[in-house]
Coordinates of C-alpha atoms in Angstrom, one line a residue:
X978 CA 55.3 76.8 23.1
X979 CA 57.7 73.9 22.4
X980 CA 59.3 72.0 25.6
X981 CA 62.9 72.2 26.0
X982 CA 64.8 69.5 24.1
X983 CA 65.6 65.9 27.1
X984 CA 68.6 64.0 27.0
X985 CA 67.7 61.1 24.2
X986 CA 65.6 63.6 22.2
X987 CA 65.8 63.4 18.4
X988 CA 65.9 67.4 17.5
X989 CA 64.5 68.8 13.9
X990 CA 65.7 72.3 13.5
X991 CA 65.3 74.4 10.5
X992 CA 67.5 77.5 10.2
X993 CA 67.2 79.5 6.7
X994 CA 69.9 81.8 7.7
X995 CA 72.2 78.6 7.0
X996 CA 71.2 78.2 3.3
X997 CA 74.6 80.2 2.4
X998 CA 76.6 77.1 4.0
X999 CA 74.3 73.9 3.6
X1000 CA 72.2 75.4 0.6
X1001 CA 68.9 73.5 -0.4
X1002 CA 69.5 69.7 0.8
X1003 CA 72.4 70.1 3.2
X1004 CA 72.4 69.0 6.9
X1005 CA 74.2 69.3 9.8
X1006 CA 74.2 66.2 12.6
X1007 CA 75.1 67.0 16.1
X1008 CA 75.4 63.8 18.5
X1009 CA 75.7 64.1 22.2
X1010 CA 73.3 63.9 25.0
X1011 CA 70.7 64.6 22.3
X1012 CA 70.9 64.2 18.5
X1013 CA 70.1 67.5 16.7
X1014 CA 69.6 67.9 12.9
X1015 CA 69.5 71.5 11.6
X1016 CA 69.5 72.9 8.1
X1017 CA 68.0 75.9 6.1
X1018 CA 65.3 73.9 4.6
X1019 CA 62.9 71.3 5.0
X1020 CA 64.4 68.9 2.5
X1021 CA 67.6 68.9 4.6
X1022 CA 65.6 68.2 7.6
X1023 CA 64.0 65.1 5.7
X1024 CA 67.6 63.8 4.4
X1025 CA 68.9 64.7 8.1
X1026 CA 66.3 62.6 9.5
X1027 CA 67.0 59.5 6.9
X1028 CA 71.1 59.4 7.9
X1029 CA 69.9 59.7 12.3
X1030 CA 67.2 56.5 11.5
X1031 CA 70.2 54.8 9.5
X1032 CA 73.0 55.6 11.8
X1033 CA 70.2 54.0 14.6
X1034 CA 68.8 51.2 13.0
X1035 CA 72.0 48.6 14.4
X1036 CA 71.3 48.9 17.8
X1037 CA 69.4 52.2 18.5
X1038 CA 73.1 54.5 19.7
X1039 CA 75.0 56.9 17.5
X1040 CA 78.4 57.9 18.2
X1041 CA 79.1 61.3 19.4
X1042 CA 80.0 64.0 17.2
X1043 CA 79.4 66.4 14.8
X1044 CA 79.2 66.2 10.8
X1045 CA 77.9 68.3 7.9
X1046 CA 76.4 66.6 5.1
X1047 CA 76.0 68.8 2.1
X1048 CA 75.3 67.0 -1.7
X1049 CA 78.3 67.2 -4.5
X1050 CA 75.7 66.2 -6.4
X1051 CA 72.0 68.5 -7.3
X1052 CA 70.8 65.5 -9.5
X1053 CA 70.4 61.9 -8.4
X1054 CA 68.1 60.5 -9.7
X1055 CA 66.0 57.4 -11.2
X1056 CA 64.2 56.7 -14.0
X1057 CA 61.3 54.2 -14.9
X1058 CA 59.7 53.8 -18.2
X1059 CA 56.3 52.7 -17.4
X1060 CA 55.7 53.7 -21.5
X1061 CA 52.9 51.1 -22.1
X1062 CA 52.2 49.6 -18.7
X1063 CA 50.1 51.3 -15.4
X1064 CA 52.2 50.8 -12.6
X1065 CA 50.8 51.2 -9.6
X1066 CA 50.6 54.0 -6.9
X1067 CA 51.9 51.4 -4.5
X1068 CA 54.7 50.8 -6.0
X1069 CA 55.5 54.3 -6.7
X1070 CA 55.1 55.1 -3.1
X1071 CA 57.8 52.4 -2.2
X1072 CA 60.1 53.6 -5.5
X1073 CA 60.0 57.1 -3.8
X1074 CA 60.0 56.1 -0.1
X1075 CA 63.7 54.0 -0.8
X1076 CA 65.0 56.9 -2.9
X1077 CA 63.9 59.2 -0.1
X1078 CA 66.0 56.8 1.8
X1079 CA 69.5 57.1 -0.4
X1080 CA 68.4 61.2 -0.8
X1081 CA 67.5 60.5 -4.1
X1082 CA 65.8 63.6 -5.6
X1083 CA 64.6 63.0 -9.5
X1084 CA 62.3 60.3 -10.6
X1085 CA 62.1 60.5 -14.3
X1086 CA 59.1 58.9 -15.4
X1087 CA 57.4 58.5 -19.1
X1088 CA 54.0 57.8 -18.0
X1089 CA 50.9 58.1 -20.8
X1090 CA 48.1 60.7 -19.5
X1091 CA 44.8 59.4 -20.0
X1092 CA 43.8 62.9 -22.6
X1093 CA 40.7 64.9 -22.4
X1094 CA 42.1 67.0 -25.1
X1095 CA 42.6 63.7 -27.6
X1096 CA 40.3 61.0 -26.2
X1097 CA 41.1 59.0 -29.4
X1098 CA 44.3 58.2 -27.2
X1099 CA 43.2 56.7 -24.5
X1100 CA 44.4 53.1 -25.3
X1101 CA 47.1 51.1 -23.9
X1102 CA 47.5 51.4 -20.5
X1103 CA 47.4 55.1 -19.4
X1104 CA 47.4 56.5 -16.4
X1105 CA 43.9 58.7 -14.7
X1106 CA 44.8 62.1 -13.9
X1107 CA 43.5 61.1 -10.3
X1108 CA 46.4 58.5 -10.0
X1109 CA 48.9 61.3 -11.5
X1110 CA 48.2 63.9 -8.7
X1111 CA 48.3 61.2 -6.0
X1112 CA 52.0 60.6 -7.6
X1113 CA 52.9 64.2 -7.8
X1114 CA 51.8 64.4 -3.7
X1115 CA 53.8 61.4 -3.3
X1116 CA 56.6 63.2 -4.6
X1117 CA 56.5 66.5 -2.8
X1118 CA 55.9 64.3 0.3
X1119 CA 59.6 62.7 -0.2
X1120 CA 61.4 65.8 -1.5
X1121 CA 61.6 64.4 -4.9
X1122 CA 61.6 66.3 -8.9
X1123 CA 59.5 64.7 -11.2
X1124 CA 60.5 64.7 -14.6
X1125 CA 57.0 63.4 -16.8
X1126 CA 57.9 62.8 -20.6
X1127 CA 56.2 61.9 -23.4
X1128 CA 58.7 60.9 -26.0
X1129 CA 58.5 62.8 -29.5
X1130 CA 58.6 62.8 -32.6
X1131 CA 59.6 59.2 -32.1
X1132 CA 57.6 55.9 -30.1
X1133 CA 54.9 58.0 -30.4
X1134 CA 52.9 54.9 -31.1
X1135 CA 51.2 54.8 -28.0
X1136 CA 49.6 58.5 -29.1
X1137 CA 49.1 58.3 -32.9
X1138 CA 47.7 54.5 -33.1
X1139 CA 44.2 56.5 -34.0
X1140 CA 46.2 59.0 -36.2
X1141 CA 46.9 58.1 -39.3
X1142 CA 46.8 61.5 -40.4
X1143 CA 49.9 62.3 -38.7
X1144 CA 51.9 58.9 -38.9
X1145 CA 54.8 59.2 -40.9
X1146 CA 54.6 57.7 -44.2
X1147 CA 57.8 56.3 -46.4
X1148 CA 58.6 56.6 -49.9
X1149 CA 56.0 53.6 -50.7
X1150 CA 53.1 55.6 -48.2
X1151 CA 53.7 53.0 -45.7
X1152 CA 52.8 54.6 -42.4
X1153 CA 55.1 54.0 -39.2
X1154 CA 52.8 54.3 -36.1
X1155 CA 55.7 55.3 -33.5
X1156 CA 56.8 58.3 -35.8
X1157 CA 55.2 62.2 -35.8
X1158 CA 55.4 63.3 -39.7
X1159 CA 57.4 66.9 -38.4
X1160 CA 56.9 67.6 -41.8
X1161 CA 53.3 68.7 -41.3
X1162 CA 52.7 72.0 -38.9
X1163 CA 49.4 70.4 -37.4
X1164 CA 52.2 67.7 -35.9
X1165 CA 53.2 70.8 -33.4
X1166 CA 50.3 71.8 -32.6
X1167 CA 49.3 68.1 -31.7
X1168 CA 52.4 67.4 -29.9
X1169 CA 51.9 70.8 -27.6
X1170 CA 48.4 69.9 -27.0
X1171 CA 49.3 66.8 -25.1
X1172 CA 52.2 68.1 -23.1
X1173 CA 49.8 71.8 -22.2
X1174 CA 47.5 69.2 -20.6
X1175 CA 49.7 66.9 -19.0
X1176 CA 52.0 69.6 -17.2
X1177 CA 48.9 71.1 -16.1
X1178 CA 48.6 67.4 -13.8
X1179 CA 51.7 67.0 -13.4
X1180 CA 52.4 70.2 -12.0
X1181 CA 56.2 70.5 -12.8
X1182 CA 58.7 72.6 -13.5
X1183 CA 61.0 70.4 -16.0
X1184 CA 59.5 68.7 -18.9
X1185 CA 61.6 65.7 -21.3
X1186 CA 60.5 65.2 -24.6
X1187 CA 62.8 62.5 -25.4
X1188 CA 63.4 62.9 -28.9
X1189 CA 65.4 59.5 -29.1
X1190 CA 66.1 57.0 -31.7
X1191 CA 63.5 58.7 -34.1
X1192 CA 65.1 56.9 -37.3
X1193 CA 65.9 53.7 -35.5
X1194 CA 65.7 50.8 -38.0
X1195 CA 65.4 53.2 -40.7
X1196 CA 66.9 56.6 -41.9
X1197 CA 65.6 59.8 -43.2
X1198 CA 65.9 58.7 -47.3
X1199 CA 63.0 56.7 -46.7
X1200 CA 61.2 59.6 -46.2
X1201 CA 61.4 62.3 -48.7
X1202 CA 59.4 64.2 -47.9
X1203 CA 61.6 65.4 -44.4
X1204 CA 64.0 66.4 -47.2
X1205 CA 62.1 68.6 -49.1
X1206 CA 59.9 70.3 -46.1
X1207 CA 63.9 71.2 -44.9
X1208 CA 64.8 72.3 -47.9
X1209 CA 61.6 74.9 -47.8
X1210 CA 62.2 76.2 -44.3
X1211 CA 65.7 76.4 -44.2
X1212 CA 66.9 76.3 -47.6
X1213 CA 69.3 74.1 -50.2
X1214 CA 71.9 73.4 -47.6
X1215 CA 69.5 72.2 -45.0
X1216 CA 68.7 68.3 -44.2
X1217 CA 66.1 66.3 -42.5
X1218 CA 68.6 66.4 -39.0
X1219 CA 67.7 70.3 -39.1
X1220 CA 63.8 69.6 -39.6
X1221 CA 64.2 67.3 -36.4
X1222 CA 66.1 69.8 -34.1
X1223 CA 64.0 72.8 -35.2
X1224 CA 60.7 70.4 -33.7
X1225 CA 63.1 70.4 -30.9
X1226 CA 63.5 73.5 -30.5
X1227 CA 59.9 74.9 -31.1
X1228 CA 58.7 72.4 -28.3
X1229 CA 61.3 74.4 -26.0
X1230 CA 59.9 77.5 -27.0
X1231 CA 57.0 76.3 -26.3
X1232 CA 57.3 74.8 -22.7
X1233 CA 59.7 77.7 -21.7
X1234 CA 56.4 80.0 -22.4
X1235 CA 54.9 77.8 -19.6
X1236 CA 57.7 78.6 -17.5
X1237 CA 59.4 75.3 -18.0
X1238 CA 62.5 73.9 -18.7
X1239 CA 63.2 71.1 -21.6
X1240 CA 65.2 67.5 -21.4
X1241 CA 66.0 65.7 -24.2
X1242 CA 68.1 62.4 -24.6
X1243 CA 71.4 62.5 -26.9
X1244 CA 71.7 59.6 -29.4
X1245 CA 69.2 61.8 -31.8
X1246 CA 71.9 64.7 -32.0
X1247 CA 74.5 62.3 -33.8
X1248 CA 77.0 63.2 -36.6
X1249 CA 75.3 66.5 -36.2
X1250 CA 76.4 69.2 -39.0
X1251 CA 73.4 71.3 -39.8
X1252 CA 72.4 74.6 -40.2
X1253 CA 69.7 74.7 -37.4
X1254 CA 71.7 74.8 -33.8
X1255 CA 70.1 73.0 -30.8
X1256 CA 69.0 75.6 -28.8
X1257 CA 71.1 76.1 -25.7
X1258 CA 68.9 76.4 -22.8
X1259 CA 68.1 72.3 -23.1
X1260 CA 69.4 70.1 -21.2
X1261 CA 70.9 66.9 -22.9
X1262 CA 70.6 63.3 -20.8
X1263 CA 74.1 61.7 -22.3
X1264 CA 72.3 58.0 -22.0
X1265 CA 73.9 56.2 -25.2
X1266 CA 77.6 56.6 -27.0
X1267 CA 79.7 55.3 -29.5
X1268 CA 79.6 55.4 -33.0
X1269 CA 79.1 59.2 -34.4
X1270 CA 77.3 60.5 -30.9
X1271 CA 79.3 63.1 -28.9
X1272 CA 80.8 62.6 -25.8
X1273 CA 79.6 64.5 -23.0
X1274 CA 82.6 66.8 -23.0
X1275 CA 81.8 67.6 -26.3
X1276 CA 78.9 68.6 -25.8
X1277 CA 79.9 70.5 -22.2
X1278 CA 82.6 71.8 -24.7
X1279 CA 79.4 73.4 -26.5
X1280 CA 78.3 75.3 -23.3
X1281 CA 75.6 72.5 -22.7
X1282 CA 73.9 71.2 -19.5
X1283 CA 74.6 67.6 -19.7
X1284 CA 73.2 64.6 -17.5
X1285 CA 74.9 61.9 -17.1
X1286 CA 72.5 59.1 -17.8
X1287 CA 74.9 56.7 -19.3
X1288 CA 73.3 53.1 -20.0
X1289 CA 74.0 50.3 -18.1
X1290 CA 72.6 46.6 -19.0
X1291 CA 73.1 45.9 -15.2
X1292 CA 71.7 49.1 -13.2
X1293 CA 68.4 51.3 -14.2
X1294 CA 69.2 53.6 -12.0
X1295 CA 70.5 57.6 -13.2
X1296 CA 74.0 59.0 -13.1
X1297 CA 74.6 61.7 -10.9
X1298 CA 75.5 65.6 -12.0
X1299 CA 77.7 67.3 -10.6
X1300 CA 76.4 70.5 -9.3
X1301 CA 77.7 74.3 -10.3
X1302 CA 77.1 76.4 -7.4

C-alpha cells in the first residue's frame, strides 16, 4: 500500500476515466502544498512530469495553481535521414530524450536494415537488427512514433547497387542505380520483401515509402519503356505518372494487409492528371512546393491527410498537424 502523499511531494496520478477531457497526451498540473500531475494515460504522466522538472529547474519552487495542458497538435515530430550513414544508439537516445523533453512524439527515420531476406544488400552503412530493437525500446521508453522508411522507387541505390537486374535502364540501356524499373512485376515483389522484414524489427504501426524525386535530373522520356508498360495496364490514355502511383498504391495495399498505415512525400504527385487516383487512405508529408506541386489545401481539398513537413534550409525539425478530434 502507497503512503499518503507529504507536503513537497511530486504526485504521478493516472486516471483513465479522464481520457474524454485530456485524451491520449494531456495533463493536468495542480501546485500547492504538493505538486500533483494526473492524466488518463501514461504518456501524459511522462509529458506532465517534463513541464514539473522544467517549471523546477530555476530555483527548485513552482507557483501555485492549477493548469491543463492538452496538445492542439497529435503530430510533432522530427526527422533524420541517416540514408547512408550508422548513427549511433547514443545519439539516438539523446535525439529522443530532448524530444521527450519539448513532448515531441514522431521521429521519422530512413535507416537501411541490415537484410537477411537480400544479403546482397548489406553494403553501405546499415543498421543490425540488434541496434534497431534497442531503438524501437528507446522509443517506447520516451513515448515516441517511429516512422522507419525506405525510400522507393527512387534513391534506392543503397538497395539495388548488387541489382542490376532491377535498375532502371534509359533509352541507351544505361542503368540508374537509385531507380526501381516499376516496369517489371518482380520490382514489387522486391520492394515488399524488404519492408515485410523490416516492420517485422521495427515493430510499427506507420510505414513511409518516400516515393520522392524519382525523376530528378531526368524525366520519364528517357525511359520508354514506363510508357509502354502504362500503356498495357491501363490503357492509351495512361502515362508513366500513373505507372508510378499505381506502385504507390500496391505498396499500400500491401502494408495495410499488415495492418499498417502508408506515408509518402509530395513533390512526386506534381502536375498530376492521370487516370490512376492516389489511393486515399495515404497520408501525404507536404515537404517541397512551387512550381506544378499542390498546395496543401489542395490536396486537404482532395479529402487527404496532409503533414505539414514544409522544408526549411535553416531547421530539420517537422511541422506540426493539427489534430481532428
Amino acid at each position: 500500500m502507497l503512503a499518503a502523499a507529504r507536503t513537497g511531494d511530486i504526485v504521478l496520478r493516472q486516471d483513465p476515466s479522464l481520457r474524454g477531457s485530456l485524451g491520449a497526451e494531456g495533463y493536468r498540473l495542480d501546485v500547492g502544498d504538493r505538486v500533483t500531475v494526473t492524466a488518463a494515460t501514461s504518456t501524459g504522466v511522462s509529458y506532465g512530469s517534463r513541464t514539473v522538472l522544467q517549471l523546477l529547474n530555476d530555483d527548485g519552487r513552482a507557483a501555485r495553481g492549477s493548469a491543463t495542458d492538452v496538445p492542439a497538435y497529435c503530430e510533432r515530430g522530427v526527422g533524420v535521414c541517416a540514408c547512408y550513414i550508422n548513427v549511433s544508439s547514443p545519439w539516438f537516445e539523446r535525439l529522443m530524450k530532448d524530444m521527450a523533453s519539448q513532448k515531441l512524439n514522431q521521429l521519422w527515420i530512413e535507416a537501411k536494415v541490415r537484410s537477411d531476406t537480400d544479403p546482397a544488400s548489406a553494403f553501405w552503412r546499415y543498421y543490425p537488427k540488434p541496434q534497431v530493437r534497442t531503438l524501437v525500446a528507446l522509443a517506447k521508453k520516451y513515448h515516441i512514433e517511429l516512422v522507419p522508411e525506405i525510400n522507393s522507387p527512387g534513391h534506392m541505390d543503397t538497395y539495388l547497387e548488387n541489382h542490376p537486374e532491377l535498375q532502371l535502364k534509359d533509352r541507351n540501356g544505361i542503368a540508374s542505380p537509385p531507380r526501381l524499373d516499376i516496369s517489371r512485376p518482380e520490382a514489387l515483389t522486391y520492394y515488399t520483401s524488404m519492408v515485410d522484414e523490416a516492420l517485422k524489427v521495427w515493430d510499427t504501426r506507420t510505414w513511409h515509402m518516400g516515393a520522392d524525386e524519382y525523376m530528378i535530373g531526368s524525366s520519364y522520356p528517357d525511359y520508354p519503356q514506363l510508357q509502354t508498360a502504362a500503356t498495357a495496364k491501363f490503357g492509351a490514355s495512361a502515362t508513366p505518372d500513373d505507372l508510378f502511383v499505381d506502385f504507390i498504391n500496391q505498396v499500400d495495399e500491401h502494408v495495410k494487409t499488415k495492418g499498417r498505415s502508408l506515408r509518402i512525400w509530395n513533390d512526386g504527385l506534381a502536375g498530376r492528371n492521370g487516370v490512376v487516383p492516389l489511393n486515399r487512405d495515404i497520408t501525404v508529408e507536404h515537404w517541397l512546393g512551387g512550381g506544378a506541386i499542390q498546395k496543401p489545401s489542395a490536396l486537404l481539398a482532395e479529402g487527404r491527410q496532409v503533414m505539414n513537413s514544409a522544408y526549411a534550409r535553416r531547421c530539420s525539425s517537422r511541422r506540426p498537424v493539427r489534430c481532428r478530434r
